[in-house]
PDB file of C-alpha atoms in Angstrom:
ATOM      1  CA  MET A   7     122.843 117.313  86.976  1.00 66.00           C
ATOM      2  CA  SER A   8     122.862 116.867  90.722  1.00 80.00           C
ATOM      3  CA  VAL A   9     125.983 116.405  92.801  1.00 81.00           C
ATOM      4  CA  SER A  10     125.446 112.676  93.213  1.00 82.00           C
ATOM      5  CA  GLY A  11     124.880 112.413  89.473  1.00 85.00           C
ATOM      6  CA  ILE A  12     128.265 113.998  88.860  1.00 89.00           C
ATOM      7  CA  PHE A  13     129.922 111.590  91.265  1.00 88.00           C
ATOM      8  CA  GLU A  14     128.209 108.631  89.647  1.00 89.00           C
ATOM      9  CA  PHE A  15     129.518 109.800  86.303  1.00 91.00           C
ATOM     10  CA  LEU A  16     133.012 110.131  87.757  1.00 91.00           C
ATOM     11  CA  ALA A  17     132.839 106.632  89.207  1.00 92.00           C
ATOM     12  CA  ALA A  18     131.701 105.211  85.878  1.00 93.00           C
ATOM     13  CA  LEU A  19     134.522 107.069  84.139  1.00 94.00           C
ATOM     14  CA  LEU A  20     137.108 105.659  86.551  1.00 93.00           C
ATOM     15  CA  ILE A  21     135.843 102.119  86.022  1.00 94.00           C
ATOM     16  CA  LEU A  22     135.863 102.615  82.254  1.00 95.00           C
ATOM     17  CA  ILE A  23     139.462 103.909  82.260  1.00 92.00           C
ATOM     18  CA  GLY A  24     140.460 100.985  84.483  1.00 92.00           C
ATOM     19  CA  GLY A  25     138.891  98.549  82.029  1.00 93.00           C
ATOM     20  CA  ILE A  26     140.637 100.138  79.045  1.00 92.00           C
ATOM     21  CA  ILE A  27     144.008 100.098  80.792  1.00 89.00           C
ATOM     22  CA  SER A  28     143.670  96.435  81.703  1.00 90.00           C
ATOM     23  CA  VAL A  29     142.825  95.573  78.101  1.00 90.00           C
ATOM     24  CA  ILE A  30     145.896  97.473  76.890  1.00 88.00           C
ATOM     25  CA  SER A  31     148.148  95.758  79.399  1.00 86.00           C
ATOM     26  CA  ALA A  32     146.771  92.402  78.280  1.00 88.00           C
ATOM     27  CA  CYS A  33     147.796  93.368  74.729  1.00 87.00           C
ATOM     28  CA  GLY A  34     151.214  94.214  76.119  1.00 83.00           C
ATOM     29  CA  MET A  35     151.526  90.703  77.507  1.00 84.00           C
ATOM     30  CA  ILE A  36     151.316  89.441  73.934  1.00 85.00           C
ATOM     31  CA  ARG A  37     153.342  92.104  72.163  1.00 83.00           C
ATOM     32  CA  PHE A  38     156.502  92.347  74.257  1.00 81.00           C
ATOM     33  CA  PRO A  39     159.445  90.197  73.207  1.00 80.00           C
ATOM     34  CA  ASP A  40     160.372  88.231  76.350  1.00 82.00           C
ATOM     35  CA  VAL A  41     159.231  87.221  79.819  1.00 82.00           C
ATOM     36  CA  TYR A  42     161.067  90.042  81.512  1.00 82.00           C
ATOM     37  CA  SER A  43     159.532  92.889  79.576  1.00 82.00           C
ATOM     38  CA  ARG A  44     156.163  91.180  79.747  1.00 84.00           C
ATOM     39  CA  SER A  45     156.355  91.354  83.496  1.00 82.00           C
ATOM     40  CA  HIS A  46     156.550  95.141  83.146  1.00 80.00           C
ATOM     41  CA  ALA A  47     153.168  95.125  81.476  1.00 80.00           C
ATOM     42  CA  ALA A  48     151.787  92.682  84.022  1.00 80.00           C
ATOM     43  CA  THR A  49     152.892  94.490  87.161  1.00 81.00           C
ATOM     44  CA  LYS A  50     152.510  98.181  86.446  1.00 80.00           C
ATOM     45  CA  SER A  51     149.552  98.853  84.209  1.00 81.00           C
ATOM     46  CA  SER A  52     147.335  96.184  85.655  1.00 81.00           C
ATOM     47  CA  THR A  53     147.993  97.473  89.164  1.00 84.00           C
ATOM     48  CA  LEU A  54     146.831 100.885  88.048  1.00 86.00           C
ATOM     49  CA  ALA A  55     143.823  99.316  86.322  1.00 89.00           C
ATOM     50  CA  VAL A  56     142.765  97.501  89.486  1.00 89.00           C
ATOM     51  CA  LEU A  57     143.335 100.660  91.508  1.00 88.00           C
ATOM     52  CA  LEU A  58     141.083 102.715  89.244  1.00 91.00           C
ATOM     53  CA  THR A  59     138.345 100.101  89.050  1.00 93.00           C
ATOM     54  CA  LEU A  60     138.161  99.567  92.801  1.00 92.00           C
ATOM     55  CA  LEU A  61     138.303 103.322  93.408  1.00 91.00           C
ATOM     56  CA  GLY A  62     135.383 103.792  91.025  1.00 92.00           C
ATOM     57  CA  ALA A  63     133.386 101.100  92.810  1.00 92.00           C
ATOM     58  CA  PHE A  64     134.245 102.680  96.159  1.00 91.00           C
ATOM     59  CA  LEU A  65     133.091 106.111  94.985  1.00 90.00           C
ATOM     60  CA  TYR A  66     129.867 104.719  93.534  1.00 91.00           C
ATOM     61  CA  LEU A  67     128.900 102.874  96.717  1.00 90.00           C
ATOM     62  CA  TRP A  68     129.803 105.893  98.792  1.00 88.00           C
ATOM     63  CA  VAL A  69     127.618 108.288  96.820  1.00 87.00           C
ATOM     64  CA  THR A  70     124.594 106.145  96.034  1.00 86.00           C
ATOM     65  CA  GLU A  71     124.292 104.044  99.177  1.00 84.00           C
ATOM     66  CA  SER A  72     126.443 106.151 101.543  1.00 81.00           C
ATOM     67  CA  LEU A  73     128.398 103.029 102.328  1.00 81.00           C
ATOM     68  CA  VAL A  74     132.110 103.432 103.053  1.00 82.00           C
ATOM     69  CA  SER A  75     133.416 100.068 101.970  1.00 83.00           C
ATOM     70  CA  VAL A  76     136.681  99.426 103.765  1.00 86.00           C
ATOM     71  CA  ARG A  77     136.999  96.089 101.995  1.00 89.00           C
ATOM     72  CA  LEU A  78     137.514  97.814  98.638  1.00 89.00           C
ATOM     73  CA  LEU A  79     140.289  99.980 100.088  1.00 88.00           C
ATOM     74  CA  LEU A  80     141.906  96.904 101.600  1.00 91.00           C
ATOM     75  CA  GLY A  81     141.665  95.257  98.193  1.00 89.00           C
ATOM     76  CA  ILE A  82     143.655  98.134  96.688  1.00 88.00           C
ATOM     77  CA  LEU A  83     146.243  97.875  99.454  1.00 87.00           C
ATOM     78  CA  PHE A  84     146.748  94.151  98.990  1.00 89.00           C
ATOM     79  CA  VAL A  85     146.992  94.366  95.220  1.00 87.00           C
ATOM     80  CA  PHE A  86     149.670  97.017  95.746  1.00 83.00           C
ATOM     81  CA  LEU A  87     151.545  94.711  98.070  1.00 84.00           C
ATOM     82  CA  THR A  88     151.250  91.515  96.063  1.00 87.00           C
ATOM     83  CA  ALA A  89     151.595  92.537  92.405  1.00 85.00           C
ATOM     84  CA  PRO A  90     155.265  93.604  92.641  1.00 84.00           C
ATOM     85  CA  VAL A  91     156.141  90.519  94.655  1.00 86.00           C
ATOM     86  CA  ALA A  92     154.552  88.266  92.044  1.00 87.00           C
ATOM     87  CA  GLY A  93     156.379  90.082  89.249  1.00 85.00           C
ATOM     88  CA  HIS A  94     159.667  89.805  91.089  1.00 85.00           C
ATOM     89  CA  LEU A  95     159.220  86.093  91.743  1.00 88.00           C
ATOM     90  CA  ILE A  96     158.255  85.299  88.158  1.00 87.00           C
ATOM     91  CA  THR A  97     161.234  87.127  86.667  1.00 85.00           C
ATOM     92  CA  ARG A  98     163.597  85.663  89.237  1.00 85.00           C
ATOM     93  CA  ALA A  99     162.382  82.126  88.637  1.00 88.00           C
ATOM     94  CA  ALA A 100     162.572  82.680  84.878  1.00 86.00           C
ATOM     95  CA  TYR A 101     166.137  83.911  85.096  1.00 83.00           C
ATOM     96  CA  ARG A 102     167.190  81.049  87.359  1.00 82.00           C
ATOM     97  CA  SER A 103     165.768  78.490  84.969  1.00 86.00           C
ATOM     98  CA  ASN A 104     167.704  80.070  82.078  1.00 81.00           C
ATOM     99  CA  VAL A 105     164.911  81.633  80.111  1.00 79.00           C
ATOM    100  CA  LYS A 106     166.611  83.587  77.369  1.00 78.00           C
ATOM    101  CA  LEU A 107     166.586  87.358  77.312  1.00 78.00           C
ATOM    102  CA  SER A 108     165.311  88.892  74.107  1.00 75.00           C
ATOM    103  CA  GLU A 109     167.872  89.658  71.432  1.00 73.00           C
ATOM    104  CA  SER A 110     167.569  93.393  71.829  1.00 71.00           C
ATOM    105  CA  THR A 111     168.917  93.198  75.379  1.00 71.00           C
ATOM    106  CA  ILE A 112     172.140  95.166  75.653  1.00 71.00           C
ATOM    107  CA  VAL A 113     173.363  94.953  79.243  1.00 70.00           C
ATOM    108  CA  ASP A 114     173.250  92.001  81.638  1.00 72.00           C
ATOM    109  CA  GLU A 115     175.138  92.584  84.845  1.00 70.00           C
ATOM    110  CA  LEU A 116     173.331  89.854  86.723  1.00 70.00           C
ATOM    111  CA  GLU A 117     174.890  87.022  84.733  1.00 72.00           C
ATOM    112  CA  GLU A 118     178.420  87.923  85.792  1.00 71.00           C
ATOM    113  CA  ALA A 119     177.397  88.064  89.422  1.00 69.00           C
ATOM    114  CA  LEU A 120     175.683  84.682  89.297  1.00 70.00           C
ATOM    115  CA  GLN A 121     178.687  83.119  87.543  1.00 72.00           C
ATOM    116  CA  LYS A 122     180.977  84.467  90.226  1.00 71.00           C
ATOM    117  CA  ASN A 123     178.729  83.015  92.922  1.00 69.00           C
ATOM    118  CA  LYS A 124     178.861  79.587  91.326  1.00 65.00           C
ATOM    119  CA  HIS A 125     182.643  79.528  91.248  1.00 64.00           C
ATOM    120  CA  GLU A 126     182.982  80.385  94.916  1.00 57.00           C
TER     121      GLU A 126
ATOM    122  CA  MET B  24     157.168 110.434 121.618  1.00 69.00           C
ATOM    123  CA  PRO B  25     154.605 108.791 123.975  1.00 77.00           C
ATOM    124  CA  ALA B  26     154.545 111.919 126.140  1.00 80.00           C
ATOM    125  CA  GLN B  27     153.541 114.034 123.164  1.00 81.00           C
ATOM    126  CA  PHE B  28     150.803 111.600 122.180  1.00 84.00           C
ATOM    127  CA  LEU B  29     149.396 111.494 125.717  1.00 88.00           C
ATOM    128  CA  ILE B  30     149.313 115.286 125.946  1.00 87.00           C
ATOM    129  CA  ASN B  31     147.558 115.396 122.607  1.00 87.00           C
ATOM    130  CA  LEU B  32     144.929 112.896 123.781  1.00 89.00           C
ATOM    131  CA  PHE B  33     144.525 114.833 127.022  1.00 89.00           C
ATOM    132  CA  ILE B  34     143.854 118.071 125.142  1.00 90.00           C
ATOM    133  CA  ALA B  35     141.352 116.254 122.942  1.00 89.00           C
ATOM    134  CA  PHE B  36     139.406 115.009 125.983  1.00 88.00           C
ATOM    135  CA  LEU B  37     139.585 118.437 127.574  1.00 89.00           C
ATOM    136  CA  TRP B  38     138.184 119.941 124.399  1.00 88.00           C
ATOM    137  CA  MET B  39     135.349 117.425 124.381  1.00 87.00           C
ATOM    138  CA  MET B  40     134.434 118.349 127.944  1.00 86.00           C
ATOM    139  CA  PHE B  41     134.620 122.085 127.338  1.00 86.00           C
ATOM    140  CA  VAL B  42     132.294 121.816 124.359  1.00 84.00           C
ATOM    141  CA  ASP B  43     129.885 120.079 126.764  1.00 80.00           C
ATOM    142  CA  GLU B  44     127.547 118.256 124.425  1.00 78.00           C
ATOM    143  CA  ASP B  45     124.768 115.931 125.523  1.00 79.00           C
ATOM    144  CA  GLU B  46     126.431 112.887 124.083  1.00 80.00           C
ATOM    145  CA  LEU B  47     129.905 111.809 123.043  1.00 79.00           C
ATOM    146  CA  LYS B  48     130.561 112.590 119.428  1.00 80.00           C
ATOM    147  CA  PHE B  49     133.542 111.410 117.462  1.00 82.00           C
ATOM    148  CA  SER B  50     133.667 114.589 115.401  1.00 85.00           C
ATOM    149  CA  THR B  51     134.097 116.733 118.517  1.00 87.00           C
ATOM    150  CA  PHE B  52     136.874 114.474 119.730  1.00 87.00           C
ATOM    151  CA  PHE B  53     138.539 114.717 116.353  1.00 87.00           C
ATOM    152  CA  THR B  54     138.392 118.521 116.375  1.00 89.00           C
ATOM    153  CA  GLY B  55     139.960 118.466 119.820  1.00 89.00           C
ATOM    154  CA  PHE B  56     142.645 116.108 118.557  1.00 89.00           C
ATOM    155  CA  ILE B  57     143.516 118.478 115.733  1.00 90.00           C
ATOM    156  CA  VAL B  58     143.669 121.435 118.135  1.00 89.00           C
ATOM    157  CA  GLY B  59     145.855 119.348 120.437  1.00 88.00           C
ATOM    158  CA  ALA B  60     148.134 118.396 117.562  1.00 87.00           C
ATOM    159  CA  LEU B  61     148.520 122.072 116.713  1.00 89.00           C
ATOM    160  CA  ILE B  62     149.425 122.943 120.311  1.00 87.00           C
ATOM    161  CA  VAL B  63     151.888 120.067 120.587  1.00 85.00           C
ATOM    162  CA  PHE B  64     153.406 121.088 117.265  1.00 85.00           C
ATOM    163  CA  LEU B  65     153.980 124.626 118.525  1.00 86.00           C
ATOM    164  CA  MET B  66     155.545 123.327 121.726  1.00 83.00           C
ATOM    165  CA  HIS B  67     157.475 120.304 120.496  1.00 78.00           C
ATOM    166  CA  ARG B  68     160.885 121.912 120.787  1.00 79.00           C
ATOM    167  CA  PHE B  69     160.459 122.155 124.559  1.00 79.00           C
ATOM    168  CA  PHE B  70     160.249 118.373 124.702  1.00 76.00           C
ATOM    169  CA  GLY B  71     163.644 118.184 123.064  1.00 72.00           C
ATOM    170  CA  GLU B  72     162.546 115.685 120.446  1.00 73.00           C
ATOM    171  CA  GLN B  73     160.888 115.552 117.045  1.00 76.00           C
ATOM    172  CA  PHE B  74     157.217 116.250 116.575  1.00 76.00           C
ATOM    173  CA  TYR B  75     155.548 112.856 116.710  1.00 77.00           C
ATOM    174  CA  LEU B  76     153.226 113.380 113.763  1.00 79.00           C
ATOM    175  CA  ARG B  77     156.201 114.094 111.503  1.00 81.00           C
ATOM    176  CA  ARG B  78     156.468 110.379 110.825  1.00 80.00           C
ATOM    177  CA  PHE B  79     152.813 110.285 109.855  1.00 83.00           C
ATOM    178  CA  TYR B  80     153.423 113.177 107.489  1.00 86.00           C
ATOM    179  CA  ALA B  81     156.355 111.268 105.985  1.00 85.00           C
ATOM    180  CA  VAL B  82     154.128 108.226 105.404  1.00 85.00           C
ATOM    181  CA  VAL B  83     151.541 110.374 103.633  1.00 88.00           C
ATOM    182  CA  LYS B  84     154.262 111.868 101.464  1.00 88.00           C
ATOM    183  CA  LEU B  85     155.580 108.413 100.602  1.00 85.00           C
ATOM    184  CA  VAL B  86     152.114 107.255  99.552  1.00 85.00           C
ATOM    185  CA  LEU B  87     151.679 110.317  97.335  1.00 88.00           C
ATOM    186  CA  ILE B  88     155.066 109.794  95.678  1.00 85.00           C
ATOM    187  CA  PHE B  89     154.180 106.146  95.178  1.00 81.00           C
ATOM    188  CA  ASN B  90     150.905 106.957  93.458  1.00 83.00           C
ATOM    189  CA  SER B  91     152.364 109.571  91.162  1.00 85.00           C
ATOM    190  CA  GLU B  92     155.175 107.204  90.161  1.00 80.00           C
ATOM    191  CA  LEU B  93     152.675 104.422  89.519  1.00 81.00           C
ATOM    192  CA  ILE B  94     150.659 106.622  87.178  1.00 84.00           C
ATOM    193  CA  GLN B  95     153.769 107.842  85.350  1.00 81.00           C
ATOM    194  CA  SER B  96     155.120 104.336  84.907  1.00 78.00           C
ATOM    195  CA  SER B  97     151.802 103.030  83.641  1.00 80.00           C
ATOM    196  CA  ILE B  98     151.643 105.778  81.047  1.00 83.00           C
ATOM    197  CA  PHE B  99     155.216 104.924  80.044  1.00 80.00           C
ATOM    198  CA  VAL B 100     154.408 101.229  79.611  1.00 79.00           C
ATOM    199  CA  LEU B 101     151.097 101.882  77.876  1.00 83.00           C
ATOM    200  CA  LYS B 102     152.817 104.199  75.413  1.00 83.00           C
ATOM    201  CA  HIS B 103     155.284 101.452  74.564  1.00 81.00           C
ATOM    202  CA  ILE B 104     152.537  98.884  74.162  1.00 82.00           C
ATOM    203  CA  LEU B 105     150.480 101.058  71.878  1.00 83.00           C
ATOM    204  CA  SER B 106     153.326 102.203  69.649  1.00 82.00           C
ATOM    205  CA  PRO B 107     153.078 100.409  66.299  1.00 81.00           C
ATOM    206  CA  LYS B 108     156.571  98.977  66.491  1.00 79.00           C
ATOM    207  CA  ILE B 109     158.122  98.089  69.816  1.00 75.00           C
ATOM    208  CA  HIS B 110     161.540  99.664  70.029  1.00 75.00           C
ATOM    209  CA  ILE B 111     163.025  98.729  73.336  1.00 76.00           C
ATOM    210  CA  GLN B 112     166.484  97.864  74.514  1.00 77.00           C
ATOM    211  CA  PRO B 113     166.056  96.036  77.800  1.00 80.00           C
ATOM    212  CA  GLY B 114     168.953  95.448  80.131  1.00 79.00           C
ATOM    213  CA  ILE B 115     169.817  94.379  83.633  1.00 80.00           C
ATOM    214  CA  PHE B 116     171.844  96.658  85.814  1.00 78.00           C
ATOM    215  CA  ARG B 117     173.154  96.674  89.340  1.00 80.00           C
ATOM    216  CA  TYR B 118     172.191  99.198  91.981  1.00 81.00           C
ATOM    217  CA  GLU B 119     173.623  99.478  95.432  1.00 80.00           C
ATOM    218  CA  THR B 120     171.355 101.005  98.017  1.00 80.00           C
ATOM    219  CA  VAL B 121     172.170 102.727 101.282  1.00 80.00           C
ATOM    220  CA  LEU B 122     169.048 101.357 102.946  1.00 78.00           C
ATOM    221  CA  ARG B 123     169.317  98.562 105.479  1.00 79.00           C
ATOM    222  CA  GLY B 124     167.003  96.281 107.338  1.00 76.00           C
ATOM    223  CA  GLU B 125     163.902  94.227 106.878  1.00 78.00           C
ATOM    224  CA  TRP B 126     161.523  97.119 106.346  1.00 80.00           C
ATOM    225  CA  GLU B 127     163.475  99.512 104.222  1.00 81.00           C
ATOM    226  CA  VAL B 128     164.780  97.153 101.552  1.00 83.00           C
ATOM    227  CA  PRO B 129     161.421  95.512 100.726  1.00 82.00           C
ATOM    228  CA  ALA B 130     159.761  98.929 100.710  1.00 81.00           C
ATOM    229  CA  LEU B 131     162.277 100.137  98.150  1.00 83.00           C
ATOM    230  CA  ALA B 132     161.872  96.969  96.084  1.00 82.00           C
ATOM    231  CA  LEU B 133     158.114  97.429  96.109  1.00 81.00           C
ATOM    232  CA  LEU B 134     158.376 101.031  95.000  1.00 80.00           C
ATOM    233  CA  LEU B 135     160.936 100.177  92.362  1.00 80.00           C
ATOM    234  CA  THR B 136     158.812  97.539  90.729  1.00 79.00           C
ATOM    235  CA  LEU B 137     156.144 100.146  90.226  1.00 74.00           C
ATOM    236  CA  THR B 138     158.387 102.873  88.823  1.00 72.00           C
ATOM    237  CA  PRO B 139     158.851 103.614  85.129  1.00 67.00           C
ATOM    238  CA  GLY B 140     160.405 100.696  83.329  1.00 69.00           C
ATOM    239  CA  SER B 141     161.995  98.665  86.078  1.00 76.00           C
ATOM    240  CA  VAL B 142     161.438  95.333  87.761  1.00 79.00           C
ATOM    241  CA  VAL B 143     163.635  94.111  90.591  1.00 81.00           C
ATOM    242  CA  MET B 144     164.997  90.728  89.545  1.00 79.00           C
ATOM    243  CA  GLU B 145     167.346  89.728  92.277  1.00 79.00           C
ATOM    244  CA  VAL B 146     168.350  90.917  95.712  1.00 80.00           C
ATOM    245  CA  THR B 147     171.654  89.699  97.090  1.00 79.00           C
ATOM    246  CA  PRO B 148     171.562  87.817 100.390  1.00 78.00           C
ATOM    247  CA  GLU B 149     173.220  90.776 102.102  1.00 76.00           C
ATOM    248  CA  GLY B 150     170.226  92.801 101.007  1.00 74.00           C
ATOM    249  CA  ASN B 151     171.977  95.897  99.764  1.00 77.00           C
ATOM    250  CA  VAL B 152     172.414  95.241  96.048  1.00 81.00           C
ATOM    251  CA  PHE B 153     169.528  95.119  93.617  1.00 81.00           C
ATOM    252  CA  TYR B 154     169.612  93.767  90.092  1.00 82.00           C
ATOM    253  CA  ILE B 155     167.042  95.718  88.138  1.00 82.00           C
ATOM    254  CA  HIS B 156     165.581  94.858  84.764  1.00 81.00           C
ATOM    255  CA  ALA B 157     164.987  98.114  82.903  1.00 80.00           C
ATOM    256  CA  MET B 158     162.799  98.206  79.869  1.00 77.00           C
ATOM    257  CA  ASP B 159     164.680 100.844  77.970  1.00 75.00           C
ATOM    258  CA  ILE B 160     168.052 101.075  79.562  1.00 75.00           C
ATOM    259  CA  GLU B 161     169.648 103.693  77.330  1.00 74.00           C
ATOM    260  CA  GLN B 162     166.882 106.197  77.851  1.00 71.00           C
ATOM    261  CA  SER B 163     165.752 105.601  81.339  1.00 71.00           C
ATOM    262  CA  ARG B 164     168.836 104.766  83.353  1.00 74.00           C
ATOM    263  CA  ASP B 165     169.479 108.318  84.532  1.00 77.00           C
ATOM    264  CA  ASP B 166     165.810 108.872  85.350  1.00 75.00           C
ATOM    265  CA  LEU B 167     165.757 105.621  87.243  1.00 77.00           C
ATOM    266  CA  VAL B 168     168.756 106.440  89.386  1.00 79.00           C
ATOM    267  CA  ARG B 169     167.308 109.862  90.120  1.00 79.00           C
ATOM    268  CA  SER B 170     163.938 108.517  91.214  1.00 78.00           C
ATOM    269  CA  LEU B 171     165.723 105.838  93.237  1.00 81.00           C
ATOM    270  CA  ALA B 172     167.470 108.548  95.230  1.00 82.00           C
ATOM    271  CA  LYS B 173     164.103 110.246  95.770  1.00 82.00           C
ATOM    272  CA  PHE B 174     162.584 107.033  97.116  1.00 82.00           C
ATOM    273  CA  GLU B 175     165.508 106.337  99.400  1.00 84.00           C
ATOM    274  CA  LYS B 176     165.138 109.778 100.929  1.00 85.00           C
ATOM    275  CA  ALA B 177     161.397 109.396 101.406  1.00 83.00           C
ATOM    276  CA  ILE B 178     161.739 105.940 102.972  1.00 82.00           C
ATOM    277  CA  MET B 179     164.491 107.079 105.309  1.00 83.00           C
ATOM    278  CA  GLU B 180     162.287 109.913 106.544  1.00 80.00           C
ATOM    279  CA  VAL B 181     159.714 107.335 107.608  1.00 78.00           C
ATOM    280  CA  THR B 182     161.973 104.780 109.231  1.00 76.00           C
ATOM    281  CA  ARG B 183     164.666 106.894 110.856  1.00 71.00           C
TER     282      ARG B 183
END
């Protein structure tokens, strides 16, 4: 196996792992009990999945066509910047519009703070 | 800071001329830049200020921490998803940060959302109190607070 063959294999492996992780996080979207814990699945694992997939594509293009694709790296950067913001906004909007927390929730310090704000 | 950078550039150009190639090559310039950085690093205490690439080093360190946390948190979430019965006790807790300003607070919020089992739900208008939704509050609260302190330190090294 030549060096480029090894790198191609690595790239394929990265893309495969990325695909598997995104499938699992999609399952998580269904399995978790409420919006807030679903957002955990949506923000973290899928960010990693996108990272791995784009990294695999980057590696493949670099080895086979000796093309350093800056656009793929920028894609990673922007997913990193936007995924947490989207997660934050969704949970915040959900909480503000009184979406219920799941029954297994044990602590909620935000409610007290919001109540206090309303009274002032 | 600018003085150090200019000296570094100057050494890089000097290096390029001493090597005396037929054409300008970026790789030669880069070698010169590294040599210059080394010289400036050895001499930076005579300037009476910090080495200017220290901030760059801090940024690299922050990125590495970020990536390792992202991988850890993904494994944590994936483990929960794949376990046959989901046993989690989510909760929302309050965290007060020492960071200030328009760069530091969003950076921390960004990092936090990608750490094991936490999503930032609300930031107060003053910008120093976070409300964090943790996926398994009993287990992970101590870990969370510890990694929060780590992030704060790493961010402060970049911005201050």
